[in-house]
CSV table of C-alpha atoms in Angstrom, one decimal:
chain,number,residue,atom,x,y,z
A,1185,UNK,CA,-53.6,-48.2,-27.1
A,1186,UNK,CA,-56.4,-47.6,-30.2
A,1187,UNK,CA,-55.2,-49.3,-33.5
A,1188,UNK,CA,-56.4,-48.6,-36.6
A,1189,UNK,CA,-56.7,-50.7,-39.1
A,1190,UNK,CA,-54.3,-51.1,-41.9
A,1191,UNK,CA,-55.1,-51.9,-45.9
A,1192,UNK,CA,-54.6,-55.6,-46.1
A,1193,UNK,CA,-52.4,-57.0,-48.2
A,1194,UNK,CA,-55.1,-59.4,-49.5
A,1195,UNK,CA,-57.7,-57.1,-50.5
A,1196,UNK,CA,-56.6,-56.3,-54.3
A,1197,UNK,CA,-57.8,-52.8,-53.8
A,1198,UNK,CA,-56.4,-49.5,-53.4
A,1199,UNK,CA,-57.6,-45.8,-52.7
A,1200,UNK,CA,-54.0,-45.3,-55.6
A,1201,UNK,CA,-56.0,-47.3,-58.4
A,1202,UNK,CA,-58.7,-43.8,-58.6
A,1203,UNK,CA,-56.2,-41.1,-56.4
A,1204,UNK,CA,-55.5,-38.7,-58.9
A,1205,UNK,CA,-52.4,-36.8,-56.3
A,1206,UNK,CA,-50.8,-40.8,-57.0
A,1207,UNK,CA,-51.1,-40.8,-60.5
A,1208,UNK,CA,-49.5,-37.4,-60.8
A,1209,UNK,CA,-46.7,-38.7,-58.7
A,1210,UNK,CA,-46.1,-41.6,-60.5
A,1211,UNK,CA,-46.1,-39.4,-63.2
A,1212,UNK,CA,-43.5,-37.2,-62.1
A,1213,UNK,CA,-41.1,-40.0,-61.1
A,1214,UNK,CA,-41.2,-41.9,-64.5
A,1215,UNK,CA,-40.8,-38.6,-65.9
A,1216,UNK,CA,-37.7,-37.2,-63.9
A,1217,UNK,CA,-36.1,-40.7,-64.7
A,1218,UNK,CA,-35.8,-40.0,-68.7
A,1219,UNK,CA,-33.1,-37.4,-69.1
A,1220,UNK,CA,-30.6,-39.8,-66.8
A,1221,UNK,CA,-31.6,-42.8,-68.6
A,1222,UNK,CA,-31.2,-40.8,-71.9
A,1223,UNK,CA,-27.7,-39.8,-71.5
A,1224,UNK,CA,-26.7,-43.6,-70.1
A,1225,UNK,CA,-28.3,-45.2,-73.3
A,1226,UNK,CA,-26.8,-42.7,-75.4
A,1227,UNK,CA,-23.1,-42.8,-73.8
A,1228,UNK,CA,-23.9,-47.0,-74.0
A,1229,UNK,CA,-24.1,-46.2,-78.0
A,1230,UNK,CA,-20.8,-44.3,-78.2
A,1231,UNK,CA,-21.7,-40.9,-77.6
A,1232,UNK,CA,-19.5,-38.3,-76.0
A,1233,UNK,CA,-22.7,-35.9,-75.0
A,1234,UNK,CA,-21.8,-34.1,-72.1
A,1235,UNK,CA,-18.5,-35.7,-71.7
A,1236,UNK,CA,-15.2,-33.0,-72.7
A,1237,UNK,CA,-12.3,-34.2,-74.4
A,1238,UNK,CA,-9.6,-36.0,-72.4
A,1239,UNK,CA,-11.8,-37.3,-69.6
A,1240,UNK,CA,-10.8,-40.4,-68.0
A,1241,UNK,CA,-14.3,-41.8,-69.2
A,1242,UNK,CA,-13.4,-42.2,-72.3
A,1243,UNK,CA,-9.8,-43.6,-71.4
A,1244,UNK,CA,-12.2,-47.3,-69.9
A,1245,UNK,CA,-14.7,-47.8,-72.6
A,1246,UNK,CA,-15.6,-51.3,-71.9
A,1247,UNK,CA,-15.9,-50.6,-67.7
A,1248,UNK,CA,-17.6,-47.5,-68.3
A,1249,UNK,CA,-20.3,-49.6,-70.7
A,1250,UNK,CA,-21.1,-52.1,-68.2
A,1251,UNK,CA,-21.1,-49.6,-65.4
A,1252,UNK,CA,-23.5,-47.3,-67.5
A,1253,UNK,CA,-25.7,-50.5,-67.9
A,1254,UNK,CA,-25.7,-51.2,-64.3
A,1255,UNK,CA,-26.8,-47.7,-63.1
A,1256,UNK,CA,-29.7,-47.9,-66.6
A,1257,UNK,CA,-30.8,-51.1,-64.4
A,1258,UNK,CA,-31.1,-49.1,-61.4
A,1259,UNK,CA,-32.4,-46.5,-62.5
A,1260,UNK,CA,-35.2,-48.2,-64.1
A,1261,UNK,CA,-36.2,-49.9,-61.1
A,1262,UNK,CA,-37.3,-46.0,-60.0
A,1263,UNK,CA,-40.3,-46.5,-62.4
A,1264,UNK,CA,-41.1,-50.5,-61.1
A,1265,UNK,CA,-41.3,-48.7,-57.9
A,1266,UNK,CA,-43.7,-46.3,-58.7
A,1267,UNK,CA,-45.6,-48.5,-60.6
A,1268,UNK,CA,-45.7,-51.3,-57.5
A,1269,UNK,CA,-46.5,-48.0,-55.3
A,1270,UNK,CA,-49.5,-47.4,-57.5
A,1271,UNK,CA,-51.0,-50.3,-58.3
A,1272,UNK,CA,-53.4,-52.5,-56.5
A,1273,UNK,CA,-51.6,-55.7,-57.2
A,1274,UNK,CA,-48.3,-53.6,-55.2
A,1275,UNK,CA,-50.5,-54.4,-51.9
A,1276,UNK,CA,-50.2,-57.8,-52.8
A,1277,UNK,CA,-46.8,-58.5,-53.2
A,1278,UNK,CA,-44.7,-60.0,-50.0
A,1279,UNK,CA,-43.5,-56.7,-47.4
A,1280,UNK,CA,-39.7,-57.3,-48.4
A,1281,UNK,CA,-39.5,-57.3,-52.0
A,1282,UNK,CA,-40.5,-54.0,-52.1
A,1283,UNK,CA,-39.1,-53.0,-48.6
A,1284,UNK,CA,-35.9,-53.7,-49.5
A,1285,UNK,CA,-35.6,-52.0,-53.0
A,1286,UNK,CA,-36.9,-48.8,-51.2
A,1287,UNK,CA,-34.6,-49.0,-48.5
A,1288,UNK,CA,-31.8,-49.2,-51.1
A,1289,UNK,CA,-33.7,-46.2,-53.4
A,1290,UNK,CA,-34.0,-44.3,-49.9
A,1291,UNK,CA,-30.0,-44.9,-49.4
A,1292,UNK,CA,-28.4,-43.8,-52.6
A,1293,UNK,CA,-31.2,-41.0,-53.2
A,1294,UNK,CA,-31.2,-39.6,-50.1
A,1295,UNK,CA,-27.1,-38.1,-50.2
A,1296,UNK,CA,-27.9,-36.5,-53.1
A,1297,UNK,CA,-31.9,-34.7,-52.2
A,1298,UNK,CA,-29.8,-33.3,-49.0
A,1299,UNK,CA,-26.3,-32.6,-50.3
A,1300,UNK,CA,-26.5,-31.4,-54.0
A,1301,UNK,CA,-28.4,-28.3,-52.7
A,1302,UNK,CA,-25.9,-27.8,-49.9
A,1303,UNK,CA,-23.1,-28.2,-52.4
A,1304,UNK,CA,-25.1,-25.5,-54.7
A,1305,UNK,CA,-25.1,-23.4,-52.0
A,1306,UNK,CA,-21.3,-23.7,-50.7
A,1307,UNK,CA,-20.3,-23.1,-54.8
A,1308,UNK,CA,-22.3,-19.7,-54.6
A,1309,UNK,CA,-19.8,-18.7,-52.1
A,1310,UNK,CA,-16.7,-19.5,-53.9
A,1311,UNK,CA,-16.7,-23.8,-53.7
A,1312,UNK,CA,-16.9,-25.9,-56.9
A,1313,UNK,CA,-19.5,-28.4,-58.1
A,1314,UNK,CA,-17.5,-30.5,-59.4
A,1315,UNK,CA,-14.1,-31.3,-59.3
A,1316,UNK,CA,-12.8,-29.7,-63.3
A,1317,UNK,CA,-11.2,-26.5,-62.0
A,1318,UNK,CA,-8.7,-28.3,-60.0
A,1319,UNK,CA,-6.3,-28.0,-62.9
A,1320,UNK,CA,-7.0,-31.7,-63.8
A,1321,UNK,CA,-8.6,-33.5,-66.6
A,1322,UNK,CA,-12.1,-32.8,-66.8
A,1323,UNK,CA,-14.6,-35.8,-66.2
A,1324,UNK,CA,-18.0,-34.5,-66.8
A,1325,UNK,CA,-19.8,-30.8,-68.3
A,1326,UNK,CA,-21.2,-29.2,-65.4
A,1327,UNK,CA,-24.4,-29.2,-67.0
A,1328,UNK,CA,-24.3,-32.9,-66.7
A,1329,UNK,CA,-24.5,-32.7,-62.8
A,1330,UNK,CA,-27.1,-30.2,-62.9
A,1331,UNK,CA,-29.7,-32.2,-64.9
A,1332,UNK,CA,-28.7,-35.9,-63.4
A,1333,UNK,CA,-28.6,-34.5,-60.0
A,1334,UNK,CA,-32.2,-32.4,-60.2
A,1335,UNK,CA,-33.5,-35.2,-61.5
A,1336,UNK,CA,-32.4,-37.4,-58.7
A,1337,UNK,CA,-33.9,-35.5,-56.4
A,1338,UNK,CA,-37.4,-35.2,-58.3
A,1339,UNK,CA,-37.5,-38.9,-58.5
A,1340,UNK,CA,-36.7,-39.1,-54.5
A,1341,UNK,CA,-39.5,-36.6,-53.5
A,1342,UNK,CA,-42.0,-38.2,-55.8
A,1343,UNK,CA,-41.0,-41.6,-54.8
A,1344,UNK,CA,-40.7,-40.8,-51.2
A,1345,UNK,CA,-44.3,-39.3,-51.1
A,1346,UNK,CA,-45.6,-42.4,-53.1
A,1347,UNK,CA,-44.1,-44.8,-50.3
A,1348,UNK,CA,-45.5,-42.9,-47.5
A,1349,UNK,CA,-49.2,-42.8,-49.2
A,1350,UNK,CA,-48.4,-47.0,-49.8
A,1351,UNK,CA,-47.4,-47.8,-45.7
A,1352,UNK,CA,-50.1,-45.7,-44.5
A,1353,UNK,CA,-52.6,-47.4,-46.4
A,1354,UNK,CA,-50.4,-51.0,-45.8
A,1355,UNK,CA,-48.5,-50.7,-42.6
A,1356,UNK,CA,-50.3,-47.5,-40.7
A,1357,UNK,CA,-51.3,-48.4,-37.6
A,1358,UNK,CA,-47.8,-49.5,-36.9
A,1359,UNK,CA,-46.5,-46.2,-35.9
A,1360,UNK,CA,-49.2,-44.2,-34.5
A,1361,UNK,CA,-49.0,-43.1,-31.0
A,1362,UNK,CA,-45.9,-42.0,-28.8
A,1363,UNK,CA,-42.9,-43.6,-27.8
A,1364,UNK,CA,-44.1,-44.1,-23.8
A,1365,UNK,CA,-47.7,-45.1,-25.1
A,1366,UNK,CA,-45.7,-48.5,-26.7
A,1367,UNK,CA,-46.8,-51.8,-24.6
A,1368,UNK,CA,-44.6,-53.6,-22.7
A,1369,UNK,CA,-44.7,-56.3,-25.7
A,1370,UNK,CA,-42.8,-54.6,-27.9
A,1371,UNK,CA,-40.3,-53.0,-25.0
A,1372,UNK,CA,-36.8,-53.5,-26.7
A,1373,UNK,CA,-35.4,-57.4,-25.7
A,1374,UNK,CA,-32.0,-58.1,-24.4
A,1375,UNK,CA,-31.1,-58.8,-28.2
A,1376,UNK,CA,-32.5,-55.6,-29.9
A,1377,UNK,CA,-30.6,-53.5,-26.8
A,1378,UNK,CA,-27.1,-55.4,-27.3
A,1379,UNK,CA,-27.2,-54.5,-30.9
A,1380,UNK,CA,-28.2,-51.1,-31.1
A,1381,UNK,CA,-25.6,-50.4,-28.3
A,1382,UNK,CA,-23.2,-52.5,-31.0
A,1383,UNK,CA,-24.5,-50.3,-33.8
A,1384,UNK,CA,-23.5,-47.2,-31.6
A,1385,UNK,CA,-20.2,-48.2,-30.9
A,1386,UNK,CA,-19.4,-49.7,-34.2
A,1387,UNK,CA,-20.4,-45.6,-35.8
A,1388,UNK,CA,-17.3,-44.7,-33.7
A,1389,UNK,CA,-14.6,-45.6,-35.8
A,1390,UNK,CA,-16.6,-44.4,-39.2
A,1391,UNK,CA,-18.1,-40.9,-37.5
A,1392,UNK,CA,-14.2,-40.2,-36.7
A,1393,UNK,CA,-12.7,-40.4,-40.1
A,1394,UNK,CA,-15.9,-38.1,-41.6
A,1395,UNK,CA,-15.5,-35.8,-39.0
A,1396,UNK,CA,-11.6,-35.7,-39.7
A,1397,UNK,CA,-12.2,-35.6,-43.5
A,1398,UNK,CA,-14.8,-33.0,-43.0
A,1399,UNK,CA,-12.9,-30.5,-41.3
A,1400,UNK,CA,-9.8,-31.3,-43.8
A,1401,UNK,CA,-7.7,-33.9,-42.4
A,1402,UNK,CA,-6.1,-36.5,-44.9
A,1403,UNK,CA,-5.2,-38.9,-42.5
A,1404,UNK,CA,-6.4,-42.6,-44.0
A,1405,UNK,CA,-7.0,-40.8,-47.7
A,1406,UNK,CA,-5.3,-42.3,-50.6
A,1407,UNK,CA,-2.9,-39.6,-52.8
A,1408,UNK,CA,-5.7,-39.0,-55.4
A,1409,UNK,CA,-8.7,-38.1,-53.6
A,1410,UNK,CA,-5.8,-35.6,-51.5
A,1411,UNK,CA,-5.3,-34.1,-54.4
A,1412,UNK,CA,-8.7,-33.8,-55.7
A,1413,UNK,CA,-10.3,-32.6,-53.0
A,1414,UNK,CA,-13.2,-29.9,-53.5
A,1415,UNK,CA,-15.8,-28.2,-50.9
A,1416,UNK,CA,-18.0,-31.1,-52.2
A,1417,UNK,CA,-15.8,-33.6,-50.6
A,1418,UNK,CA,-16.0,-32.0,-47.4
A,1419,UNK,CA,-20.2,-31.3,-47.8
A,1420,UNK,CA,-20.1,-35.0,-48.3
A,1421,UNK,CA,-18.0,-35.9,-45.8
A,1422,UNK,CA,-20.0,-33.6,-43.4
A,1423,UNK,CA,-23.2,-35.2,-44.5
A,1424,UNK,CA,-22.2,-38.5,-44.3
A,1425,UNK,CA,-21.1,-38.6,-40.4
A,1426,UNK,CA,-24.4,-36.4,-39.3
A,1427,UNK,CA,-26.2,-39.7,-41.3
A,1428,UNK,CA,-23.8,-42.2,-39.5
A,1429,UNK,CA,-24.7,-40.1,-35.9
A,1430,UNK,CA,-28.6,-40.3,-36.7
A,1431,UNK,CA,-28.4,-43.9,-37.9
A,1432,UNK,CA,-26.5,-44.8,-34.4
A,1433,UNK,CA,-29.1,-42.5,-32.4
A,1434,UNK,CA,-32.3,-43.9,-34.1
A,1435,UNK,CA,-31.1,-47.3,-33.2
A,1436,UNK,CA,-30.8,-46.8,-29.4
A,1437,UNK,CA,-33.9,-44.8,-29.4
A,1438,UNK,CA,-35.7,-47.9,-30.9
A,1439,UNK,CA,-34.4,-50.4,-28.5
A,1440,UNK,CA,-34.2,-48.1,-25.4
A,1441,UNK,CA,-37.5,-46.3,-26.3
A,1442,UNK,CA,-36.1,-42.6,-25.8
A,1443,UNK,CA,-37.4,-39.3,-26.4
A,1444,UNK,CA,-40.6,-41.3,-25.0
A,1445,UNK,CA,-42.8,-37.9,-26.0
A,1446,UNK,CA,-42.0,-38.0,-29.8
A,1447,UNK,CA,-44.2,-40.0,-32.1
A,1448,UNK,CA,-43.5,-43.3,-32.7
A,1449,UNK,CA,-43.2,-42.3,-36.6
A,1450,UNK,CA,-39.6,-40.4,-35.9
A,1451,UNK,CA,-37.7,-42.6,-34.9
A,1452,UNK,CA,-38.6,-45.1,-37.4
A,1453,UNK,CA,-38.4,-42.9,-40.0
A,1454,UNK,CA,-35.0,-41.6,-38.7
A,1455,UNK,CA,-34.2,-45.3,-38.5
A,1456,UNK,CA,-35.6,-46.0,-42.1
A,1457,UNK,CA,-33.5,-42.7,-43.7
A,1458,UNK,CA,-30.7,-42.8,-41.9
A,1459,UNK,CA,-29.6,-46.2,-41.8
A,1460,UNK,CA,-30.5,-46.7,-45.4
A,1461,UNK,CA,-28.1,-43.8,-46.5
A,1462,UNK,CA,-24.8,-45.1,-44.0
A,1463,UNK,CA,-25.2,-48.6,-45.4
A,1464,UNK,CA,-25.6,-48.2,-48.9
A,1465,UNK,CA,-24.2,-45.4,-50.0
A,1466,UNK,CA,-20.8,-47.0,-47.9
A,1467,UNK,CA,-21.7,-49.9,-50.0
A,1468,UNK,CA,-21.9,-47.7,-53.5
A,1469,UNK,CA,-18.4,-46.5,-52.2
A,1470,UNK,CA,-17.0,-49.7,-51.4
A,1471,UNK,CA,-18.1,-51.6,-54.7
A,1472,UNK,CA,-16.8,-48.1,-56.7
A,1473,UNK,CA,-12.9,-48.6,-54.8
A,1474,UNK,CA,-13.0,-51.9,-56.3
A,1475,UNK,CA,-12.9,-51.1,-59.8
A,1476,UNK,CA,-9.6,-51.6,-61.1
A,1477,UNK,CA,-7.4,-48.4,-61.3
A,1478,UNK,CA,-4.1,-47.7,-62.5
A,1479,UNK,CA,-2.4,-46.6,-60.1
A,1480,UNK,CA,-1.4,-46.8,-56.3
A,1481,UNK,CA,-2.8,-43.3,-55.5
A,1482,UNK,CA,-6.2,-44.2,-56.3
A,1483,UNK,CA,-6.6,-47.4,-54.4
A,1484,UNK,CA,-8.9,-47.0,-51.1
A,1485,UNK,CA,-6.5,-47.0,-48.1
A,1486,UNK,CA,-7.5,-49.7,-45.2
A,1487,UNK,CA,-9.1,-46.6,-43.1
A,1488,UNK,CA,-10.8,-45.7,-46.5
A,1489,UNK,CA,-12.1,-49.8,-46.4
A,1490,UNK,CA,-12.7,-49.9,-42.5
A,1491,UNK,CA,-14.6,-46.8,-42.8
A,1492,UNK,CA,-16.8,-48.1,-45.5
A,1493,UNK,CA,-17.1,-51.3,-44.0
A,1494,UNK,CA,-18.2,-50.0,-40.2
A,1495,UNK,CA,-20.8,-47.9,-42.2
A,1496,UNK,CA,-22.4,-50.9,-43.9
A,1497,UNK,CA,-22.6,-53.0,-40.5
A,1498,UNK,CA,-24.2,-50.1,-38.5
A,1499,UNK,CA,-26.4,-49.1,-40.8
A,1500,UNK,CA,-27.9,-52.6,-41.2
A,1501,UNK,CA,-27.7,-53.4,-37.9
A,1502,UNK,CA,-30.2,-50.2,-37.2
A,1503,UNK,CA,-32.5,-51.5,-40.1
A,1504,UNK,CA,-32.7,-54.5,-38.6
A,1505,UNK,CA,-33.6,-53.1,-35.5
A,1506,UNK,CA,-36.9,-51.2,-37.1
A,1507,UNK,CA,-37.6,-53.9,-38.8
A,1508,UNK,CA,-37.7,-56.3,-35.5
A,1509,UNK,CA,-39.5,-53.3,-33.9
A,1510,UNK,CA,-42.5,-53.3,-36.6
A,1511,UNK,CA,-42.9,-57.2,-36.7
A,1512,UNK,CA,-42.8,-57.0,-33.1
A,1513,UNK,CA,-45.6,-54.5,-33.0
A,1514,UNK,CA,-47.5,-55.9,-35.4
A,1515,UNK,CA,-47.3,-59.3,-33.6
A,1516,UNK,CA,-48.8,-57.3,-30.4
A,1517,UNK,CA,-51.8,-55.8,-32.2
A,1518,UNK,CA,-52.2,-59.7,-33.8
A,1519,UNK,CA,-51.6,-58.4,-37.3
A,1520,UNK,CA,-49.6,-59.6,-40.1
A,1521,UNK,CA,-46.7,-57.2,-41.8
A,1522,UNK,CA,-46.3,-59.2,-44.3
């Protein structure tokens, strides 16, 4: 099969260092970072902007603090990213320190690009945004949501373009084709089959409990997220096992080579999306459950944990799998990924 030939890592030059579409992106993403980062700082400092009177955020101050300064740190990474994407030395640097930072970017932006809108759209029709007309205390304005959330999705378009301009120029000739034009060197091993076949098996147990959330079971949920419960919680619980079913689908595609007419790019990218938002956004909500609460009603139950947990392990598993699909490839075509 005819291979093109990818921007070396080596070359210290880049069509972004003159492309004036890249500039403007990066633009956009440093931009669409500053009204998040503005309202963390300023909370940080003591203020109550955008937070009403008897919210539970101002019942922690010192947890709330160091969270706020985790998600600052987080957040800033947006604009390294967009600089590394940008910037001729970014070709330089080794394949997995920026690989991995996207992948996490891609998992905890990617929820929120796909289900703020839908959660927009289910509140036009009588849901809630946000969970302060439940007769509880209030935890944020709803204008908070509105700006934090657009401007999470801003900074995942413009940072999702920049990474696709970066691996075409980097990576590109690693997915061209289709899926039956692949040579038998990079046919899926023994190894890559058992653990995409583990991966699909493994999404059982965590596909189940979305599905039952999403259609408004409370088996496996502790008291307070019963009683809480919004037509968010179900668009995110619907969300997450369609994400959980693509992740394990993307895997078996890889290492079975299915839908052999597709091009090779979908189900990496499926792969590459997919698995990034099961595993890390079940990680954000496993390190979240293990903040300290008050009370029993708020702990995660063990389904709650397993559910978590089986999301993290197939989700990895399947970026492990494109991952050992792309080395293999490039090992094929004798050139180097990294």
């Amino acid at each position: 099969m005819t291979q093109t030939v990818a921007v070396s890592p080596q070359t210290g030059s880049s069509p972004a260092a003159t492309d004036r579409p890249r500039r403007m992106l990066r633009a956009v993403a440093v931009v669409s970072c500053l009204p998040y980062l503005s309202l963390k700082v300023a909370w940080i400092a003591g203020s109550h902007l955008g937070i009403p009177d008897g919210s539970p955020l101002l019942e922690h101050r010192t947890a709330v603090a160091v969270a706020n300064g985790v998600t600052v740190l987080m957040d800033a990474c947006v604009i390294v990213l967009a600089l590394v994407l940008t910037r001729p030395w970014g070709l330089r640097l080794p394949a997995w320190l920026l690989a991995v930072p996207m992948w996490v970017a891609t998992g905890l932006l990617t929820p929120i690009m796909t289900g703020f809108p839908v959660q927009l759209l289910v509140s036009a029709f009588g849901g809630s945004v946000d969970a302060t007309d439940d007769g509880g205390e209030p935890f944020l304005h709803s204008w908070v949501f509105g700006v934090v959330y657009g401007g999470f999705i801003v900074q995942g378009l413009a940072l999702g373009a920049l990474f696709a301009l970066y691996a075409r120029d980097r990576w590109g000739g690693l997915w061209q084709g289709r899926v039956w034009e692949l040579p038998r060197a990079v046919l899926g091993t023994a190894a890559q089959k058992t653990a995409a076949v583990a991966a699909a098996v493994l999404a059982l147990p965590p596909l189940t409990a979305h599905l039952l959330w999403a259609c408004g079971g409370t088996f496996g949920l502790n008291d307070d997220l019963i009683a809480d419960r919004t037509s968010d919680f179900h668009v995110v619980e619907a969300q997450s096992a369609v994400f959980v079913t693509v992740t394990a689908a993307a895997g078996l595609m890889l290492a079975f080579r299915r839908g052999r007419a597709l091009p090779v790019a979908v189900p990496l990218t499926l792969a590459w999306i997919a698995s990034a938002a099961v595993a890390c956004w079940s990680c954000w909500q496993a390190v979240a459950s293990l903040v300290v609460t008050e009370s029993a009603a708020e702990r995660p139950t063990p389904l709650m944990n397993l559910t978590y947990a089986g999301g993290m392990i197939v989700g990895i598993l399947v970026a492990g799998l494109a991952v050992r699909f792309l080395v293999t490839r490039a090992a094929a075509a004798g050139r180097p990924t990294a």
